Short mmCIF file of C-alpha atoms and ligand atoms in Angstrom, two decimals:
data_model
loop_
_atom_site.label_atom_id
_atom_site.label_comp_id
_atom_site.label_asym_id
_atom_site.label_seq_id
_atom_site.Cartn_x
_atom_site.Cartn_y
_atom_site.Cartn_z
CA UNK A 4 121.07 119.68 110.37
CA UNK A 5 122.78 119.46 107.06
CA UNK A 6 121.29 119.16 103.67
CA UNK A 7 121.16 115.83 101.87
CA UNK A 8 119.45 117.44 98.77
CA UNK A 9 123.28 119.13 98.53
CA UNK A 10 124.88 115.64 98.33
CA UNK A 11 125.12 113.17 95.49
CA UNK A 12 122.45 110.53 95.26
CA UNK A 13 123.37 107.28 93.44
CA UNK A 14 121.23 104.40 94.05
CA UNK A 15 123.21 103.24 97.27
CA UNK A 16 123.53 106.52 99.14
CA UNK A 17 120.54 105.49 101.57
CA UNK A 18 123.48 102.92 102.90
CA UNK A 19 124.93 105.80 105.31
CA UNK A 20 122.08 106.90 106.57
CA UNK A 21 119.79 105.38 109.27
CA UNK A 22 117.09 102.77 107.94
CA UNK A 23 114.41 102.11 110.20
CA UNK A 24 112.69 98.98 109.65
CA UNK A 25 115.13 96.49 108.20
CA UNK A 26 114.72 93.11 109.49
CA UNK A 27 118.04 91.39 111.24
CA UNK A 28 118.86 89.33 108.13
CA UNK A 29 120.87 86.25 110.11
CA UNK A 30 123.16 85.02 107.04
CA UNK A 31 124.28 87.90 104.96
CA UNK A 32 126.02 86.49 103.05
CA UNK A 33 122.73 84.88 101.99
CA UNK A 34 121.33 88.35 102.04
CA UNK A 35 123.83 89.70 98.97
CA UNK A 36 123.44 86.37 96.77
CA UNK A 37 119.51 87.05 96.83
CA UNK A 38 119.95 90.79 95.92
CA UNK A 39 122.47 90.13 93.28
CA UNK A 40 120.74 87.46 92.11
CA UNK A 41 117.49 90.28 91.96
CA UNK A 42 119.58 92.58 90.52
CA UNK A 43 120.49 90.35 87.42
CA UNK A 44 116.88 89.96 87.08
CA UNK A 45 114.76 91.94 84.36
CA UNK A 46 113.09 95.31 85.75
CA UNK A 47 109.00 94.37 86.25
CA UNK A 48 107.79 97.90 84.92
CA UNK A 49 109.35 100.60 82.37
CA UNK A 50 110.39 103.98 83.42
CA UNK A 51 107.95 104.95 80.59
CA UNK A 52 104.43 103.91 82.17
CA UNK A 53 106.00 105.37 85.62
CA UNK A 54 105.98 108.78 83.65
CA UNK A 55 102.85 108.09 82.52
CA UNK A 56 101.49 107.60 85.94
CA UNK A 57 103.44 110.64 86.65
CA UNK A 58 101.30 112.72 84.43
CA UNK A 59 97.74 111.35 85.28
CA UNK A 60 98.42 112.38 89.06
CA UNK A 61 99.99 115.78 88.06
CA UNK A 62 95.90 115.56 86.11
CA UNK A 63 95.01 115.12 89.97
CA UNK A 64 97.00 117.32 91.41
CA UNK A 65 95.40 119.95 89.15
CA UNK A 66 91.99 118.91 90.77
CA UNK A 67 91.06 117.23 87.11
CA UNK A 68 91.41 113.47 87.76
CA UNK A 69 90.88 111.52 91.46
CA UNK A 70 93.05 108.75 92.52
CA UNK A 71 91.88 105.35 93.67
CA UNK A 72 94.90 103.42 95.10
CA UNK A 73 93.38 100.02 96.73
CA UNK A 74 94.34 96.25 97.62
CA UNK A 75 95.91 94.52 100.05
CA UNK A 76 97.38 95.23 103.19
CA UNK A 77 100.15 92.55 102.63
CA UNK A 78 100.40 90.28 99.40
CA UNK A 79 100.63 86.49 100.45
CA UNK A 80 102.67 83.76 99.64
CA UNK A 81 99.81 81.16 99.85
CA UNK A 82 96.48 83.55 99.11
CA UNK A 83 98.08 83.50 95.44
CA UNK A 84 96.03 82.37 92.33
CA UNK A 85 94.32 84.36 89.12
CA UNK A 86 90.60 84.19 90.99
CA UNK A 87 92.60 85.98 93.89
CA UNK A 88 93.78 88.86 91.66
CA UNK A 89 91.30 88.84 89.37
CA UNK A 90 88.50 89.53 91.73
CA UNK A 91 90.36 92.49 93.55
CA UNK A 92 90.65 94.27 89.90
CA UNK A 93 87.13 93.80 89.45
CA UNK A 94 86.10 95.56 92.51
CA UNK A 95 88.55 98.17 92.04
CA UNK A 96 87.06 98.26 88.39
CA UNK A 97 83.73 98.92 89.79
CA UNK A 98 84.86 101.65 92.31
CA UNK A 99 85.92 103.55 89.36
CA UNK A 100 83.00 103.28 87.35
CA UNK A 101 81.04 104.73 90.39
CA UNK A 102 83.53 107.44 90.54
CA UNK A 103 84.04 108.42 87.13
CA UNK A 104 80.39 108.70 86.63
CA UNK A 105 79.42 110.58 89.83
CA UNK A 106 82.23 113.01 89.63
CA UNK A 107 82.58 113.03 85.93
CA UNK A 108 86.66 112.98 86.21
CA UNK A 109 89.36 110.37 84.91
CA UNK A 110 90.23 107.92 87.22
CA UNK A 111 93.52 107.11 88.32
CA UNK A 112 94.04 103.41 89.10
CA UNK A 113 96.54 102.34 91.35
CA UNK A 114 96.97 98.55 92.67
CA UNK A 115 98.59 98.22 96.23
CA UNK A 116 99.54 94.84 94.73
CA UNK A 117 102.61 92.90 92.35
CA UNK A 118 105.15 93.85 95.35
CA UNK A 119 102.74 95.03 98.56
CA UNK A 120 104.67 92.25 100.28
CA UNK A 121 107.02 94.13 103.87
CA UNK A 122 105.18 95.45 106.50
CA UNK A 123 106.70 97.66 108.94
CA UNK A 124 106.11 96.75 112.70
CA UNK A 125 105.60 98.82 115.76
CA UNK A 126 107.61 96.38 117.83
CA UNK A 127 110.38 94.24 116.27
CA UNK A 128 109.43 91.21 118.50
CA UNK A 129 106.05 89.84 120.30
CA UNK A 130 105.07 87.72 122.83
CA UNK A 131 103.38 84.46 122.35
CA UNK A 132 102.90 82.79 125.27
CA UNK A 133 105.70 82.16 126.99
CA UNK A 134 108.27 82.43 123.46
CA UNK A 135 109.60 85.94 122.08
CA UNK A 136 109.55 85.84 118.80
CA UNK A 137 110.94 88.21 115.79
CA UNK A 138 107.23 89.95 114.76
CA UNK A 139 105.85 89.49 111.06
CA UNK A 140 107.19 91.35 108.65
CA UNK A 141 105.33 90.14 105.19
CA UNK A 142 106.09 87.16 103.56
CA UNK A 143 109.08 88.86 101.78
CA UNK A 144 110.96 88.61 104.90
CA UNK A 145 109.54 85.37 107.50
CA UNK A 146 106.64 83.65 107.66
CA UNK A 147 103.62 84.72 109.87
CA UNK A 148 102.85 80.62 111.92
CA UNK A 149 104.56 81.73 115.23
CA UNK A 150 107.86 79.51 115.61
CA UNK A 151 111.34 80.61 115.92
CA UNK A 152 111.71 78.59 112.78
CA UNK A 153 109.41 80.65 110.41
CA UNK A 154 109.97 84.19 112.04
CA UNK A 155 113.54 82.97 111.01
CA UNK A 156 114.19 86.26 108.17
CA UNK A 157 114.90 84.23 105.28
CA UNK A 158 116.41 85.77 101.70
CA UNK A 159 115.32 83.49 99.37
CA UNK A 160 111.75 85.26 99.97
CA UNK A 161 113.00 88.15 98.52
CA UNK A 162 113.16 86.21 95.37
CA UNK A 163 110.02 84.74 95.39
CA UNK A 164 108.85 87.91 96.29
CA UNK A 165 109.78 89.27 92.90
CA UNK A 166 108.36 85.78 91.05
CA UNK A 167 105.54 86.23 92.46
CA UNK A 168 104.92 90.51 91.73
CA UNK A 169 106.45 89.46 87.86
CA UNK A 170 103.16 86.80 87.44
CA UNK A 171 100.90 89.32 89.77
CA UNK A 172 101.92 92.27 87.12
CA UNK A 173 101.24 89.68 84.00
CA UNK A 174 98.07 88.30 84.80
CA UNK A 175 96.79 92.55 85.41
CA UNK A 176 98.70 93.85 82.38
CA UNK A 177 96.18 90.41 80.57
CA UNK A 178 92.91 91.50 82.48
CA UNK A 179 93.21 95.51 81.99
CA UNK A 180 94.76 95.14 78.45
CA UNK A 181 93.49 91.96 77.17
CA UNK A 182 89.66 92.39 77.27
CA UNK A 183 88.28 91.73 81.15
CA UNK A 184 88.40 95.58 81.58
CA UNK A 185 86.53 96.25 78.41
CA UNK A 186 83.22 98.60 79.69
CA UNK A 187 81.54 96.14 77.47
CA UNK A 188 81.94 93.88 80.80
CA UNK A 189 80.39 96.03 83.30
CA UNK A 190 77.94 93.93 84.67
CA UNK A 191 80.21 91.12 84.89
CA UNK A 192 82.25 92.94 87.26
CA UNK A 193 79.43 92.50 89.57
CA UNK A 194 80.26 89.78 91.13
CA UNK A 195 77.64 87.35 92.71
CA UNK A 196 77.21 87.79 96.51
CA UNK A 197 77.77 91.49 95.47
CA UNK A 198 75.06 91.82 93.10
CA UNK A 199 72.18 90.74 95.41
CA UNK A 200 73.01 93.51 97.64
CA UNK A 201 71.58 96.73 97.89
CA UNK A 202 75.04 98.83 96.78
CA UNK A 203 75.34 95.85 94.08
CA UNK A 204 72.05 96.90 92.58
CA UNK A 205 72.47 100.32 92.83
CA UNK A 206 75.95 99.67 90.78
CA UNK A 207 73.52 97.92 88.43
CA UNK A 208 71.61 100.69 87.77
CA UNK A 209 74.80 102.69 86.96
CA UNK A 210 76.05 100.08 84.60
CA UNK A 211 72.75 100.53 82.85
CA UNK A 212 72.59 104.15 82.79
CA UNK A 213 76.35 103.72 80.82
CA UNK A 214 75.34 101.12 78.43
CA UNK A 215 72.36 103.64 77.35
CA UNK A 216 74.87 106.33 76.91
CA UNK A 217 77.22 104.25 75.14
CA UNK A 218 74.36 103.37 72.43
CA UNK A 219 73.62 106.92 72.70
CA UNK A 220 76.84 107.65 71.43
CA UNK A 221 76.52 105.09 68.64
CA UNK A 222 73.52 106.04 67.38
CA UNK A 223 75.04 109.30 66.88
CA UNK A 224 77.35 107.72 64.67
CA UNK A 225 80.31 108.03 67.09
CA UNK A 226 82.91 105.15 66.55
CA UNK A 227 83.17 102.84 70.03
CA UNK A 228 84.18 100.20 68.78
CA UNK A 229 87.30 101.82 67.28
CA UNK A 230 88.05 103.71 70.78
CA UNK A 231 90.51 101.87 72.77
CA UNK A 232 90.01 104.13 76.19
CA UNK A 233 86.23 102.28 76.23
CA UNK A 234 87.79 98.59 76.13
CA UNK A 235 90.90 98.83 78.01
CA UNK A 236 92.45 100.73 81.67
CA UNK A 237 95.56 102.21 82.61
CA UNK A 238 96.72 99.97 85.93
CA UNK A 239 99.59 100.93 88.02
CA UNK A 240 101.33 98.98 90.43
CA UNK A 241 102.75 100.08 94.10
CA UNK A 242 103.91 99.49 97.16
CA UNK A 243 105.46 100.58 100.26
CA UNK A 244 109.49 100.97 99.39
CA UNK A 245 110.24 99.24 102.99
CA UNK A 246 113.37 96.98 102.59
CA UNK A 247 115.72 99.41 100.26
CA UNK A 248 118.14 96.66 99.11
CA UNK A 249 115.19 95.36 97.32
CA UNK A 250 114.07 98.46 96.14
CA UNK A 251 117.68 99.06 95.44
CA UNK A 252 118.49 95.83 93.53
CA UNK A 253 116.02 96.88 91.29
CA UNK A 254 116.71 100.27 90.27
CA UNK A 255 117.71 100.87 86.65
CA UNK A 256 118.88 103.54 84.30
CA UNK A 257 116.36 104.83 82.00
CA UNK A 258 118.43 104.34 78.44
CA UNK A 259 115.95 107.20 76.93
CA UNK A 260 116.10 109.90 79.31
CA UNK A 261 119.49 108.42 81.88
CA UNK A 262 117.59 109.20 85.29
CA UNK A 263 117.23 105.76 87.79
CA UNK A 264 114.04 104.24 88.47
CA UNK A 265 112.79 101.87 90.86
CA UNK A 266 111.79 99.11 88.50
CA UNK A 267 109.87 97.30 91.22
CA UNK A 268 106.22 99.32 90.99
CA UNK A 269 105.01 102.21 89.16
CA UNK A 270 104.89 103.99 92.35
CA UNK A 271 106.29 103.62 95.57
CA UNK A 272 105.35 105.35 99.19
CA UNK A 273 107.46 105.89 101.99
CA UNK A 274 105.63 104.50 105.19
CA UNK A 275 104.30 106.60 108.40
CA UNK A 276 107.72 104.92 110.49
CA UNK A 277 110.43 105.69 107.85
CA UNK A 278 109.44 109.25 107.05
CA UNK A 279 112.98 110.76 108.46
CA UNK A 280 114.14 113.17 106.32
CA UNK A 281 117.84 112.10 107.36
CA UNK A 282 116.51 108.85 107.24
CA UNK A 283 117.69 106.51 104.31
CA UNK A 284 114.10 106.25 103.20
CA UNK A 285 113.88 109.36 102.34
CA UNK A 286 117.40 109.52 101.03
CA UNK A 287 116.86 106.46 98.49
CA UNK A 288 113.45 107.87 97.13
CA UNK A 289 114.53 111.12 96.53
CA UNK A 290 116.82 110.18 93.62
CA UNK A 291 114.54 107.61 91.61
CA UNK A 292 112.43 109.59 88.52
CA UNK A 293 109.09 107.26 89.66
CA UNK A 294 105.82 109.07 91.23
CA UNK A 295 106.01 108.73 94.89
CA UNK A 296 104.29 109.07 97.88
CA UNK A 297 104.84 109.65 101.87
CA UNK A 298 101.97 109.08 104.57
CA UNK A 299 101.49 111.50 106.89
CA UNK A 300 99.94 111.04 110.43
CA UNK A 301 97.98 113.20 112.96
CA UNK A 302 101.19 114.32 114.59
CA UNK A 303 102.81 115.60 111.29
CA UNK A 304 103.69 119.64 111.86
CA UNK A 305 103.09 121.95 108.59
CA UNK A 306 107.35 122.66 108.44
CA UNK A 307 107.53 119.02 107.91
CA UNK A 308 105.56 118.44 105.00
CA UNK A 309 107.06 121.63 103.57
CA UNK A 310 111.06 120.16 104.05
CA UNK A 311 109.78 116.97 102.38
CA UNK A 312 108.31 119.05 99.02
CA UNK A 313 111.28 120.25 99.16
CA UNK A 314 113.78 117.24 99.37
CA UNK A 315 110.93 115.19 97.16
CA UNK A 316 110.09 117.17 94.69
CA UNK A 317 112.34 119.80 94.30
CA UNK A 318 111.35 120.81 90.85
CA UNK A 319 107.93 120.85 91.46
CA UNK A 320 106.73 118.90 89.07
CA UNK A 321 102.91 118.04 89.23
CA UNK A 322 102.23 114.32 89.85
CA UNK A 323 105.85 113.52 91.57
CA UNK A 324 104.40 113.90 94.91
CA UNK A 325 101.77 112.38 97.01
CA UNK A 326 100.53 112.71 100.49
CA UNK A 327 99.01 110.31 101.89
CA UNK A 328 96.96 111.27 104.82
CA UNK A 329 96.30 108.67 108.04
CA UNK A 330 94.63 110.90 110.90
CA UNK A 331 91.82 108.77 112.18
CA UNK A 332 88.66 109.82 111.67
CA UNK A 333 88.42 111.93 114.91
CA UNK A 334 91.62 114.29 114.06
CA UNK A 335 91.95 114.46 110.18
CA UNK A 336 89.81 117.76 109.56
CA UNK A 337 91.81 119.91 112.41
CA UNK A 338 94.92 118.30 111.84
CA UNK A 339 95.29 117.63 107.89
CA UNK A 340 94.29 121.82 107.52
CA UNK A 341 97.33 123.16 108.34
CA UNK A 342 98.96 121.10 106.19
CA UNK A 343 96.76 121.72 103.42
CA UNK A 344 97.22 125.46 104.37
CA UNK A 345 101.13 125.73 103.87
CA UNK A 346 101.19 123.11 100.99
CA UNK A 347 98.92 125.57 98.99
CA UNK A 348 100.74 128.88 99.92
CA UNK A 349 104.22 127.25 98.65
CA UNK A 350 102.50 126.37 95.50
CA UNK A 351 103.74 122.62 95.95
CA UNK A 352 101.77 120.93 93.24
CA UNK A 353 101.25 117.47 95.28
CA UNK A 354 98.44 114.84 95.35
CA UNK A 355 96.24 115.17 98.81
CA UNK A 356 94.89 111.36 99.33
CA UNK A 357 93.71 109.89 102.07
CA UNK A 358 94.02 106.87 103.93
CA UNK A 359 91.00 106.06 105.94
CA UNK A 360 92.31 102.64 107.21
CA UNK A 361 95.58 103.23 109.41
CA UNK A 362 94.30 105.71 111.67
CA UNK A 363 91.45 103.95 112.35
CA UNK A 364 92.19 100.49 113.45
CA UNK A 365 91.19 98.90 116.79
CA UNK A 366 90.92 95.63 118.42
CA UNK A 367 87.78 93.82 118.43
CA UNK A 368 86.61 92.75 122.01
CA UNK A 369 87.34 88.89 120.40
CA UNK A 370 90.93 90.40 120.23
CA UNK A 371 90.75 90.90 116.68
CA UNK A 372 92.34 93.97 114.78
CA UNK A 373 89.63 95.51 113.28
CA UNK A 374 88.03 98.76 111.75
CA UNK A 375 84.89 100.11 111.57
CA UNK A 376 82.94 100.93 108.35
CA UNK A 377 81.99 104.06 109.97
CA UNK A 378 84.97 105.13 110.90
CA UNK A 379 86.93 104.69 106.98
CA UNK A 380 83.72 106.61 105.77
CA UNK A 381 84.18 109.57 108.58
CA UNK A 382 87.40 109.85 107.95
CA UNK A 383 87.06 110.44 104.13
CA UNK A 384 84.11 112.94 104.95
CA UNK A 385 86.67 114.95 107.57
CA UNK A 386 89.13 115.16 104.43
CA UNK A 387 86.66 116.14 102.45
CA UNK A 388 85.63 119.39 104.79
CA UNK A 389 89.11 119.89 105.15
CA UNK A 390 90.08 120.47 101.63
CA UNK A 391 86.69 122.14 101.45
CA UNK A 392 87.68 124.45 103.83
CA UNK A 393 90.89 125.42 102.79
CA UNK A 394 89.74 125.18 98.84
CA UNK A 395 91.90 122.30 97.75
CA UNK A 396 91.48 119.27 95.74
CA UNK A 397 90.91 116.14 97.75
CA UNK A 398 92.34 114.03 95.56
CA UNK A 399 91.85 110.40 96.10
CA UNK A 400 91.33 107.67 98.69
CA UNK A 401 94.06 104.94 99.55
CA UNK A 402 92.54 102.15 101.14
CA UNK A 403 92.79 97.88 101.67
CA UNK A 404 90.27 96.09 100.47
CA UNK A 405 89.85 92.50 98.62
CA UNK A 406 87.90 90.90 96.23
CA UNK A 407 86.15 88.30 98.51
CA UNK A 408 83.71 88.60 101.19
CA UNK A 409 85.84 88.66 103.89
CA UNK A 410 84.66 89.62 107.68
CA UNK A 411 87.60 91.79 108.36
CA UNK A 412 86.19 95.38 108.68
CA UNK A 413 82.94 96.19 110.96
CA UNK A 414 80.05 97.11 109.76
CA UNK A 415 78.57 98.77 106.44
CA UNK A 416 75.70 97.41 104.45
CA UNK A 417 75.33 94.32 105.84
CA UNK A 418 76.39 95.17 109.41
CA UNK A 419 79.25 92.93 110.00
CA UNK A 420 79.56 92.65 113.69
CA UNK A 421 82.33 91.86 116.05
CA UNK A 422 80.81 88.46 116.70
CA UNK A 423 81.75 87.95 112.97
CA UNK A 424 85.02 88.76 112.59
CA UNK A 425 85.71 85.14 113.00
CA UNK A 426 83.93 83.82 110.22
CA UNK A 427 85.96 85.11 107.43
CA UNK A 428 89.16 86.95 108.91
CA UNK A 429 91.70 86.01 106.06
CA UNK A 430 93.89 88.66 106.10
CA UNK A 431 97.99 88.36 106.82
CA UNK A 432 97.90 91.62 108.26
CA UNK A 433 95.98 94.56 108.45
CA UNK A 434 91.94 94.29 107.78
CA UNK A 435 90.31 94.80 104.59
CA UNK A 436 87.20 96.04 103.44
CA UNK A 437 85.20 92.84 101.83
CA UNK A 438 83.78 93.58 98.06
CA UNK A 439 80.44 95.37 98.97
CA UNK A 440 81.78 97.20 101.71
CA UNK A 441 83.92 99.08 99.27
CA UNK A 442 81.56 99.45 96.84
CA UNK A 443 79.47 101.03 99.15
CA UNK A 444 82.56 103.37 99.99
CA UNK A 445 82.68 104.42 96.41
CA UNK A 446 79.01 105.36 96.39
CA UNK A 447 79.90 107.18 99.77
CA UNK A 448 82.69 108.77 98.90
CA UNK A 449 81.31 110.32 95.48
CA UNK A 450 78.57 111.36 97.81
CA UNK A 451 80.78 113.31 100.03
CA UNK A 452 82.24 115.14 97.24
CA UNK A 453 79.27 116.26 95.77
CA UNK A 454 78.12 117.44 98.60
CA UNK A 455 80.45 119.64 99.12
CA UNK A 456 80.24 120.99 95.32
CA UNK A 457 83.55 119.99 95.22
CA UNK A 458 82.72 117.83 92.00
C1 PEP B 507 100.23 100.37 105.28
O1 PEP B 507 99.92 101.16 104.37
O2 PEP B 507 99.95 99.16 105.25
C2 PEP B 507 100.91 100.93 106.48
C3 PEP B 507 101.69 100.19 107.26
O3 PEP B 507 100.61 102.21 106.68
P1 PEP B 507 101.28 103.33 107.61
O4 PEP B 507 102.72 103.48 107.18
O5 PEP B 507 100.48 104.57 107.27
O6 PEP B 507 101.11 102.93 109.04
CO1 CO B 508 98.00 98.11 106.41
#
């Protein structure tokens, strides 16, 4: 195997390697107007904040900060208005509040949103009925209504792909900047149906035990009005870097320090099926200055991990580097320790979160794709032992969740049951925790941790 750390990277060297993934574009020609057309466009965040984000995780890596990286599965095309976006920032708002308080460390707020658009697919094409069709690949690529027509990969989605993460990204820069994320609000962040629930009151309570602190800290003639960390957050945006002439058409030169970014997200992660490291993912991520991240599944072996470090973060700089873990709940503590184990002897300062969704999905008996509350809670509680275990920092959770009340996900507080999956499935892909239920994985999940003494 030869070395592709040894070779140049410019923003196009993923083009001679293999790239898994990459939907059959029909009209290329097509294909190159819509990335140049990208290209010309301006970038949608500054190399600046992506260093920025940099540094808070290399705070987690250090085991002094915890990430929470949350939303959607796949961004849609028509699930897109302000109430949309504005009530998944509000939940993940809440999640950290929980967090911060129970385990007394920053926060680290990452949106799987603004550009969470291409989903990779197990099979390129699917059967339904008697037609095979091209499969769903995020309505950056086709459309999900099952017709040749719409499963038709069509370029011009690319650019209303970016259109759509540019408003996405202004509307959250507004909320988290502009007043909506001010800890003065944090009982309006409760939302509704939420706040008659059992983990809504119980947020309550910790929304009251802050506002006494916070006159606490008045009366003591400390100035919070004047403090800007108290009235605004820090919000990144990410996504899985899937189709790389996107990711590519957006890649700029940084005129401060001359290193390339990926312009499209603060962050980007390369998924569990383009993890080659001859692979072009790989390749094309290697050379871009943001904070990035690679899931890793049950079957990853500990030389693997190690040969990534080393092609992703050569330098070893805390914060570049994040694994995502996506075991399922049965396998993550025996198979994430190994990993932990050779990480930790290399002295490979990466970010250990984990994914409690991917590894855990199954199909309802109404034929629905589906995950069980249960499960996404035993799976964080398996990282947790693991990283116990093997005395590391468990760093953060990645999961997909929204804003509304969906009936996506099985069970938690209010026992969503297969039965119900109907009632509220909204999701253009994968299944999603609803509002309470991950709420009531924040209150687990800072549960686990101190339980462990961990925090
Ligand atoms: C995802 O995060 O939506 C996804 C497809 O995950 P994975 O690559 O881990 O399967
Ligand atoms: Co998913």
């Amino acid at each position: 195997m030869f070395s592709v750390v040894a070779q140049a990277w410019t923003p196009s060297s993923w083009q001679a390697r293999p790239a898994e993934q990459q939907p059959e574009w029909p009209d290329t020609g097509a294909l190159d107007r819509a990335l140049k057309q990208i290209a010309s466009f301006p970038p949608l965040v500054f190399a600046g904040e992506a260093r920025a984000l940099q540094a808070s995780l290399g705070q987690v890596a250090a085991g002094n900060a915890f990430l929470v990286q949350a939303g959607d599965c796949a961004e849609s095309f028509e699930e897109f208005s302000a109430v949309n976006i504005r009530e998944k920032l509000r939940v993940i708002l809440q999640m950290s509040v929980v967090l911060t308080y129970s385990l007394g460390v920053p926060i680290v707020k990452v949106g799987r949103i603004a550009g969470q658009f291409a989903k990779p697919r197990s099979s390129a094409y699917e059967q339904v009925g008697d037609l095979r069709l091209p499969s769903f690949r995020g309505h950056i690529v086709n459309g999900a209504t099952p017709t040749e027509a719409a499963r038709l990969p069509d370029p011009e989605r690319l650019v209303q792909a970016y259109h759509q993460s540019s408003s996405t990204l202004n509307l959250v820069r507004a909320f988290t900047k502009g007043g909506f994320a001010d800890l003065a609000q944090i009982h309006a962040w409760n939302q509704e149906f939420v706040a008659s629930s059992p983990e809504g009151q119980r947020y309550e309570q910790v929304a009251a035990e802050i506002d006494r602190a916070l006159r606490f800290m008045r009366a003591c003639g400390i100035d919070t009005e004047g403090n800007h960390n108290l009235h605004e957050v820090d919000f990144y945006t990410s996504h899985e870097a899937l189709l790389l002439g996107y990711e590519e058409a957006l890649t700029r030169q940084d005129s401060l320090t001359g290193g390339w970014y990926d312009c499209s997200a603060h962050m980007l992660w390369i998924g569990e099926r383009t993890r080659q490291l001859d692979g072009a993912h790989v390749e094309f991520l290697r050379g871009v200055g943001n904070p990035i991240g690679c899931k890793v599944g049950p079957t990853t072996e500990p030389e693997f991990v190690l040969e990534l470090c080393e092609r992703l973060n050569p330098a070893r700089v805390p914060g570049r580097l994040t694994f995502i873990s996506r075991m399922g709940a049965a396998k993550v503590e025996d198979a994430l320790r190994p990993l932990l184990r050779v990480v930790r002897d290399a002295g490979h300062p990466v970010v250990w979160a984990c994914d409690p969704m991917h590894g855990n999905t199954v199909t309802s008996v109404s034929g629905r794709k589906t995950r069980a509350f249960d499960d996404i809670t035993a799976e964080i509680a398996g990282f947790v032992r693991a990283h116990h275990t093997e005395r590391t920092w468990p760093g953060g959770i990645h999961v997909e969740l929204t804003g509304d009340n969906v009936t996506e996900c099985t069970g938690g507080a209010d026992k969503i049951l297969d039965s119900q999956l109907d009632d509220r499935y909204q999701t253009v892909c994968d299944p999603r925790l609803n509002a309470r239920q991950s709420l009531d994985l924040a209150f687990h999940t800072a549960e686990m941790l101190r339980a462990t003494g961990l925090a």
